[in-house]
Structure formats: structure tokens, C-alpha cells
CSV table of C-alpha atoms in Angstrom, one decimal:
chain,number,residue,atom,x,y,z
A,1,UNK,CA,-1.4,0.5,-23.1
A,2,UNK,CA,-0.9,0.0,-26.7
A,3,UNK,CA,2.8,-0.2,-27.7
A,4,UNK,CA,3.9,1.8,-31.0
A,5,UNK,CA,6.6,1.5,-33.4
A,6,UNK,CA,6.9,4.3,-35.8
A,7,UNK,CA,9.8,5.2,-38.6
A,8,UNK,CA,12.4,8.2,-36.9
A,9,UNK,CA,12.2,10.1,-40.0
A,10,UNK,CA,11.0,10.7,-43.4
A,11,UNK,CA,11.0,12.7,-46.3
A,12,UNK,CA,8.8,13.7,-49.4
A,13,UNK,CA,8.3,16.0,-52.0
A,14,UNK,CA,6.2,18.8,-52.0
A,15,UNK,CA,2.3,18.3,-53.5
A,16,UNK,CA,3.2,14.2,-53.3
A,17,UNK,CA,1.1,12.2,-50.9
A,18,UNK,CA,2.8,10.7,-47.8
A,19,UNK,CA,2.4,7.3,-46.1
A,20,UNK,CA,3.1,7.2,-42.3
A,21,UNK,CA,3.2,4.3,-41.1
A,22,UNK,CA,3.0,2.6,-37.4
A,23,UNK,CA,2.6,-1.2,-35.6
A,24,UNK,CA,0.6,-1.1,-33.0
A,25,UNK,CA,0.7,-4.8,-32.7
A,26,UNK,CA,-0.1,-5.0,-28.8
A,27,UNK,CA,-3.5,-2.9,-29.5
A,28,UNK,CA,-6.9,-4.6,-27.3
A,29,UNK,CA,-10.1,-4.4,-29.6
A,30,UNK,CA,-11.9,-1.8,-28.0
A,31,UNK,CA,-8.3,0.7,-28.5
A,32,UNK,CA,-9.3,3.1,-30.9
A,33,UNK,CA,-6.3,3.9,-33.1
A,34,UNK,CA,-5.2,8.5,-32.8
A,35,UNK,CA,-2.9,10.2,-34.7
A,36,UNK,CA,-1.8,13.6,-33.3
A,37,UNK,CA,1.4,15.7,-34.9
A,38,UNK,CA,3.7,18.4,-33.5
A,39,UNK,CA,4.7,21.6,-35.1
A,40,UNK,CA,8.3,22.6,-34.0
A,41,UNK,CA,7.3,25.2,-31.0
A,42,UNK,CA,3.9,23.8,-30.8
A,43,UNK,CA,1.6,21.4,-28.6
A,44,UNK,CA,0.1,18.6,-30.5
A,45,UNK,CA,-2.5,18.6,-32.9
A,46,UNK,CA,-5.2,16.0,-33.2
A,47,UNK,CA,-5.2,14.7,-37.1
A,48,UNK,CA,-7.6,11.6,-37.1
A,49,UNK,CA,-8.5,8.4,-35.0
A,50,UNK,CA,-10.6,5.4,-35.9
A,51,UNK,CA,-10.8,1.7,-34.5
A,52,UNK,CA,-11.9,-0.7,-37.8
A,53,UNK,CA,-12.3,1.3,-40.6
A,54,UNK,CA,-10.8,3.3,-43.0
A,55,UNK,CA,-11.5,7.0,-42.1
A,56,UNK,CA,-11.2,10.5,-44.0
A,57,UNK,CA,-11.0,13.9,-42.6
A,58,UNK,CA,-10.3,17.3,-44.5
A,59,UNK,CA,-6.8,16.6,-42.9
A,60,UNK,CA,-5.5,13.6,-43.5
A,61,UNK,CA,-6.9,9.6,-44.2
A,62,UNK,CA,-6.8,6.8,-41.7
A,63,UNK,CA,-6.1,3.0,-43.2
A,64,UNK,CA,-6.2,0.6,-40.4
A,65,UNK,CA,-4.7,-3.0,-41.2
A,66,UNK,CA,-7.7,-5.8,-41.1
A,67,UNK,CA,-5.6,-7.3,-38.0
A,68,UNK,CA,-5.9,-3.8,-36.7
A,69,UNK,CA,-2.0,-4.5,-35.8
A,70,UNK,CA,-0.8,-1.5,-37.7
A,71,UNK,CA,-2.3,1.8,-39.8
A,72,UNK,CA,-0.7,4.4,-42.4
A,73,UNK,CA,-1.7,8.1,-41.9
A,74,UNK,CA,-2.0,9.5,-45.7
A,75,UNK,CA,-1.6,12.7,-46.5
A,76,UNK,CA,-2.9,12.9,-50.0
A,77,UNK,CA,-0.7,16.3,-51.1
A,78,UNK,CA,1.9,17.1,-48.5
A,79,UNK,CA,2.6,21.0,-48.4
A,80,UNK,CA,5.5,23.1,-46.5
A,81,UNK,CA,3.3,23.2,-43.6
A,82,UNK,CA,2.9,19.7,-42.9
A,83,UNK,CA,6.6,19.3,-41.8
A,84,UNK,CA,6.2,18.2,-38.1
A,85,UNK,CA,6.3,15.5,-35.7
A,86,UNK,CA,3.6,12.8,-36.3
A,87,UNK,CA,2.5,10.3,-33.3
A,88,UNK,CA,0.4,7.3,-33.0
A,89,UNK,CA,-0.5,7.2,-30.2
A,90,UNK,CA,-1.3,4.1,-28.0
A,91,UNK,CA,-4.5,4.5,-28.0
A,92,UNK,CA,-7.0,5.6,-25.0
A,93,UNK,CA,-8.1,2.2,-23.2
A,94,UNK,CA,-11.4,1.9,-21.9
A,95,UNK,CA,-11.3,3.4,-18.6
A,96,UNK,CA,-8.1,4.6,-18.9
A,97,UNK,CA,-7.7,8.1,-20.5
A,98,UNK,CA,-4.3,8.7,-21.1
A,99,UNK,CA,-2.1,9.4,-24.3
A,100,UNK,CA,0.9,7.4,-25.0
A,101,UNK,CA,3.5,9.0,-27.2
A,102,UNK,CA,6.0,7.0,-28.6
A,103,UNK,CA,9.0,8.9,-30.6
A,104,UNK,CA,6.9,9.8,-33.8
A,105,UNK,CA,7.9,10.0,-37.1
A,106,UNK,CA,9.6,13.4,-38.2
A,107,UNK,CA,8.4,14.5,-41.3
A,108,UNK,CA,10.2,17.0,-43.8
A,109,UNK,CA,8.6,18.2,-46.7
A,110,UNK,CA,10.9,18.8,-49.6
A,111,UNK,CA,10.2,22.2,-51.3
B,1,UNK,CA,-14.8,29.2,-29.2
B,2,UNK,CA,-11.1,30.0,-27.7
B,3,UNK,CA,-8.4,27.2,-27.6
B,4,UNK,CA,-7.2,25.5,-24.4
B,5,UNK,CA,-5.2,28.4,-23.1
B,6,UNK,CA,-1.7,28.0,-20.5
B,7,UNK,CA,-0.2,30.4,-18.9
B,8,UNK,CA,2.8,31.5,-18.3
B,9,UNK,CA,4.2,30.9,-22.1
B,10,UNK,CA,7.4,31.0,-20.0
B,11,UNK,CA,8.5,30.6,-16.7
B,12,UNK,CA,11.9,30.8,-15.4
B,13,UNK,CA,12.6,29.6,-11.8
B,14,UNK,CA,15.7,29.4,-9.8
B,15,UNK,CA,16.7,26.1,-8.1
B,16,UNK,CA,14.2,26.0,-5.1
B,17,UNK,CA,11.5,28.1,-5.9
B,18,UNK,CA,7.6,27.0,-7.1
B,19,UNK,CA,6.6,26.8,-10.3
B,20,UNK,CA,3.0,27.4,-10.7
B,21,UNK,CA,1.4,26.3,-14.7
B,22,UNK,CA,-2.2,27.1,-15.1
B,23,UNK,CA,-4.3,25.8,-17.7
B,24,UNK,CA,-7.9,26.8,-19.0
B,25,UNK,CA,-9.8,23.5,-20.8
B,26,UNK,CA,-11.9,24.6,-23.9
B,27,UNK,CA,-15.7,26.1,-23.1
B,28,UNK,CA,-17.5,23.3,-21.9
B,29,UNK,CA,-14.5,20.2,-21.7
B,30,UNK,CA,-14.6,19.3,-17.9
B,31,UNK,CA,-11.2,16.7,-18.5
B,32,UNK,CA,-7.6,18.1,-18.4
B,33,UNK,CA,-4.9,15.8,-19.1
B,34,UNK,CA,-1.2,17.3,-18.2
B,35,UNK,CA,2.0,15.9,-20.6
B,36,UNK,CA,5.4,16.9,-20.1
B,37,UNK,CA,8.0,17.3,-22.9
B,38,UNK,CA,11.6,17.0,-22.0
B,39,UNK,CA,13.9,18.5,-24.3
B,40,UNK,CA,14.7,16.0,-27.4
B,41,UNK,CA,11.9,13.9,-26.3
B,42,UNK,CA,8.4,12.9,-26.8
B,43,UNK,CA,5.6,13.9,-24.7
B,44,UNK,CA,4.8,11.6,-21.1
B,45,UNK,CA,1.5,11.7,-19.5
B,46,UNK,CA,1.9,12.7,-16.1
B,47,UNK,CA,-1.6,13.5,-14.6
B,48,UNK,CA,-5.4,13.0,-15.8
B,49,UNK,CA,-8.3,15.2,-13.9
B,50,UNK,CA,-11.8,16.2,-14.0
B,51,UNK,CA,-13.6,18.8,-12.2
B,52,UNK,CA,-12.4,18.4,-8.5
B,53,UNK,CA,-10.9,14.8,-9.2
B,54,UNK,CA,-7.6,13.3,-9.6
B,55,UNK,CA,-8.6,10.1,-11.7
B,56,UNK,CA,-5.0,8.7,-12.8
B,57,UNK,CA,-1.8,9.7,-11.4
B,58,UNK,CA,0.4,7.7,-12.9
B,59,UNK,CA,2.8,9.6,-14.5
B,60,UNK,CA,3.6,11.9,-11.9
B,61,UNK,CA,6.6,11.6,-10.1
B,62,UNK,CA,5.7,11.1,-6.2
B,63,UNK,CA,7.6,13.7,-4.8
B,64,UNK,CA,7.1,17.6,-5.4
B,65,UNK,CA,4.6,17.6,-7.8
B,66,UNK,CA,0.9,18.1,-7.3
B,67,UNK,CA,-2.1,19.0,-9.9
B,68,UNK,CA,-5.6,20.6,-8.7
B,69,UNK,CA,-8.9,21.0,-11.3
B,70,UNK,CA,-11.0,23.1,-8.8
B,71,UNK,CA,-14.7,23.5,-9.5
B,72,UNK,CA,-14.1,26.9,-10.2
B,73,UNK,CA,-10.9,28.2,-12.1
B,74,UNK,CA,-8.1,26.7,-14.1
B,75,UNK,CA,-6.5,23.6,-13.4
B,76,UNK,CA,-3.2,24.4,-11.8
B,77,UNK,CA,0.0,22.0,-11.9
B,78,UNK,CA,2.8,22.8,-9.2
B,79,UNK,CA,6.0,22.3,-8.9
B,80,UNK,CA,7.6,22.7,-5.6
B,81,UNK,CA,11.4,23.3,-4.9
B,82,UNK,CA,12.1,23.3,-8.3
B,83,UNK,CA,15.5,21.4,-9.9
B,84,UNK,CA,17.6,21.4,-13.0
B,85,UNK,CA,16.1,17.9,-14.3
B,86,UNK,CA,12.2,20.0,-14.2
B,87,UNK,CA,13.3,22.0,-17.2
B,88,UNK,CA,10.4,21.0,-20.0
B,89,UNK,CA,7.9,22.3,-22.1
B,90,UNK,CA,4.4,21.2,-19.7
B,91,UNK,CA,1.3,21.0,-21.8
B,92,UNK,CA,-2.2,20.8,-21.0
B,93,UNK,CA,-4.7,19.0,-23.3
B,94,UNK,CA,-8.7,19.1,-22.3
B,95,UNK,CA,-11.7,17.0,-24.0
B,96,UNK,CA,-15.2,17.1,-23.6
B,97,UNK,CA,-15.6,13.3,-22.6
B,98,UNK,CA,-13.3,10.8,-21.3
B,99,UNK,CA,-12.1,7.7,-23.5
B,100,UNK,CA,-11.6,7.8,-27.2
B,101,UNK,CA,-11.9,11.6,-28.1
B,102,UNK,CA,-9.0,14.1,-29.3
B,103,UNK,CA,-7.7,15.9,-27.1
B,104,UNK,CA,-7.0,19.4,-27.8
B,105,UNK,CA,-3.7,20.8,-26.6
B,106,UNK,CA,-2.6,24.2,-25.6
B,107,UNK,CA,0.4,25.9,-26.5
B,108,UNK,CA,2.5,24.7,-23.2
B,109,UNK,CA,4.4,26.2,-21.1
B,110,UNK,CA,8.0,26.0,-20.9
B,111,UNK,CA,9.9,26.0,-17.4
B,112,UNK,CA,13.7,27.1,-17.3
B,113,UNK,CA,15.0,26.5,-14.5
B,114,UNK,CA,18.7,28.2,-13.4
């Protein structure tokens, strides 16, 4: 499985964009890189995944290093509600379906 | 289409009982993946089924615990004889193929146990 290294914490300002990053240096090329983030109280919440390239959803954007070694989550205006936990996950293997959490990042938005 | 639904919310056991967590997959999702969150902690895979089958196991510690999908009906994890160190949120995640899809997780359930 994929090994991750994500920051403990961060902070931003309300309505700024926010870069999450993670190494996933250990990834195989068929892993396909998943983000998933944790509202305090809550189970997890699929953001985005992608395996090569960059990739937008009406939640967040994906940019995966050419190497594929490490990605930033962007969240282009970061609101009140996006304070949670954000994990990248090690990604699911071929055959193997599992989810491996690391720590995450834990995100607080600054009003 | 309704979420992955768990029930209990909450469950409180005393040392030595069962604990019994059910989990309904989203209409149509025939994979259930079960993740335990201790407190402080981040989330560890414990068991991965599909209809009828137990396909990884890995995460599941050998003793007392045991996880069904029957053909018909939620998938069940259980928790027998029940100790302190059990005390965790337990939450179910289901997805309508196996490798590289989100999985979508229900709200969990967490076990107290006095």
C-alpha cells in the first residue's frame, strides 16, 4: 500500500484558496491517487481522486506531481464549512480494495 | 437515492456483552468496506466484503471479531465479549465496484463500552 505523508495542521483565511499537500512517494503506477475529508462528528467524505492528470470537481482540484510522487488538493475559496480533517489516502491497489488513512491534515478556516 | 445508512448511532455495552453494528450499502453497491476510528486517531481498515464473501481480512483482529454481508440484509459486524480497548467510532463505507472508486461512508456508529 501507498505510504502518505501529509502536514498535522493548517490554517487559512476565509474566501482564500488552500493548498493541501501530500507525498505519496511509495505510490505503484496503476494507484490511483483519493482524497477523502472528515467533518468533526462525521464519517468521511469522498472529495476527488485521479492517477496522471490534473482533475476538477465542483468540490475541490486535483494537481498530481509529473513523478506522480506527491499531489496538492486545492480548494479554490475555502468557506467556514470546509474546516475538517483532509486524507490522502494510499490509494486502492489493483486487487486490493482497501483505504489507507494516514493522520490527515486538519484544516481551520479563519473567519 | 438514500446514503449508506448504520445503525445503532450509539451503542453502549458493558465489559462482556456483544456488540452487534449493522450497515446498509447505497441502492445498488454490492461492496462494504468496515473502518474503525479510535479516539484521537485516524480511521484503519479492518474488513472488506461483497455479497456473501469475505475478500480481505486483514485488518481485523483475530480474536472476537467477525463481519457477515449476507445475500439478503445488511452487512453485520460483531463484536463478541466486548472490552474497554473496543471503544471507537465503526464506520461502514459501500461502492458500486471494487478498485479505484469512492467509497461512500455512513455516519458510524460509536461503541462505549463501560
Amino acid at each position: 500500500d501507498a505510504k502518505t505523508t501529509q502536514p498535522n495542521s493548517m490554517e487559512s483565511n476565509e474566501e482564500e484558496p488552500v493548498h493541501l499537500p501530500c507525498n505519496h512517494s511509495t505510490i505503484s503506477g496503476t494507484d490511483y491517487i483519493h482524497w477523502y475529508r472528515q467533518l468533526p462528528s462525521q464519517g468521511p467524505e469522498y472529495v476527488i481522486h485521479g492517477l496522471t492528470s490534473n482533475v476538477n470537481n465542483r468540490m475541490a482540484s486535483l494537481a498530481i506531481a509529473e513523478d506522480r510522487k506527491s499531489s496538492t488538493l486545492i480548494l479554490h475559496r475555502a468557506t467556514l464549512r470546509d474546516a475538517a480533517v483532509y486524507y490522502c489516502t494510499g490509494t486502492l491497489n489493483f486487487g486490493n480494495e482497501k483505504l489507507t488513512f494516514g493522520t490527515g491534515t486538519r484544516l481551520t478556516i479563519i473567519p | 437515492n438514500a446514503g449508506v445508512m448504520q445503525n445503532p448511532r450509539h451503542l453502549v455495552r458493558r465489559r462482556g456483552q456483544e456488540a452487534r453494528l449493522r450497515c446498509s450499502p447505497m441502492k445498488g453497491h454490492s461492496h462494504v468496506y468496515w473502518y474503525r476510528q479510535l479516539p484521537e486517531e485516524g480511521l484503519k481498515f479492518m474488513v472488506y466484503l461483497q455479497k456473501e464473501n469475505i475478500i480481505d481480512e486483514s485488518g481485523m483482529p483475530k480474536e472476537r471479531f467477525s463481519a457477515e454481508f449476507p445475500k439478503e440484509g445488511p452487512s453485520i459486524l460483531r463484536i463478541q465479549q466486548v472490552v474497554r480497548g473496543d471503544s471507537a467510532a465503526y464506520f461502514c463505507a459501500s461502492s458500486p465496484r471494487g478498485s479505484r472508486n469512492e467509497q461512500y461512508f455512513g455516519p458510524g456508529t460509536r461503541l462505549t463500552v463501560t
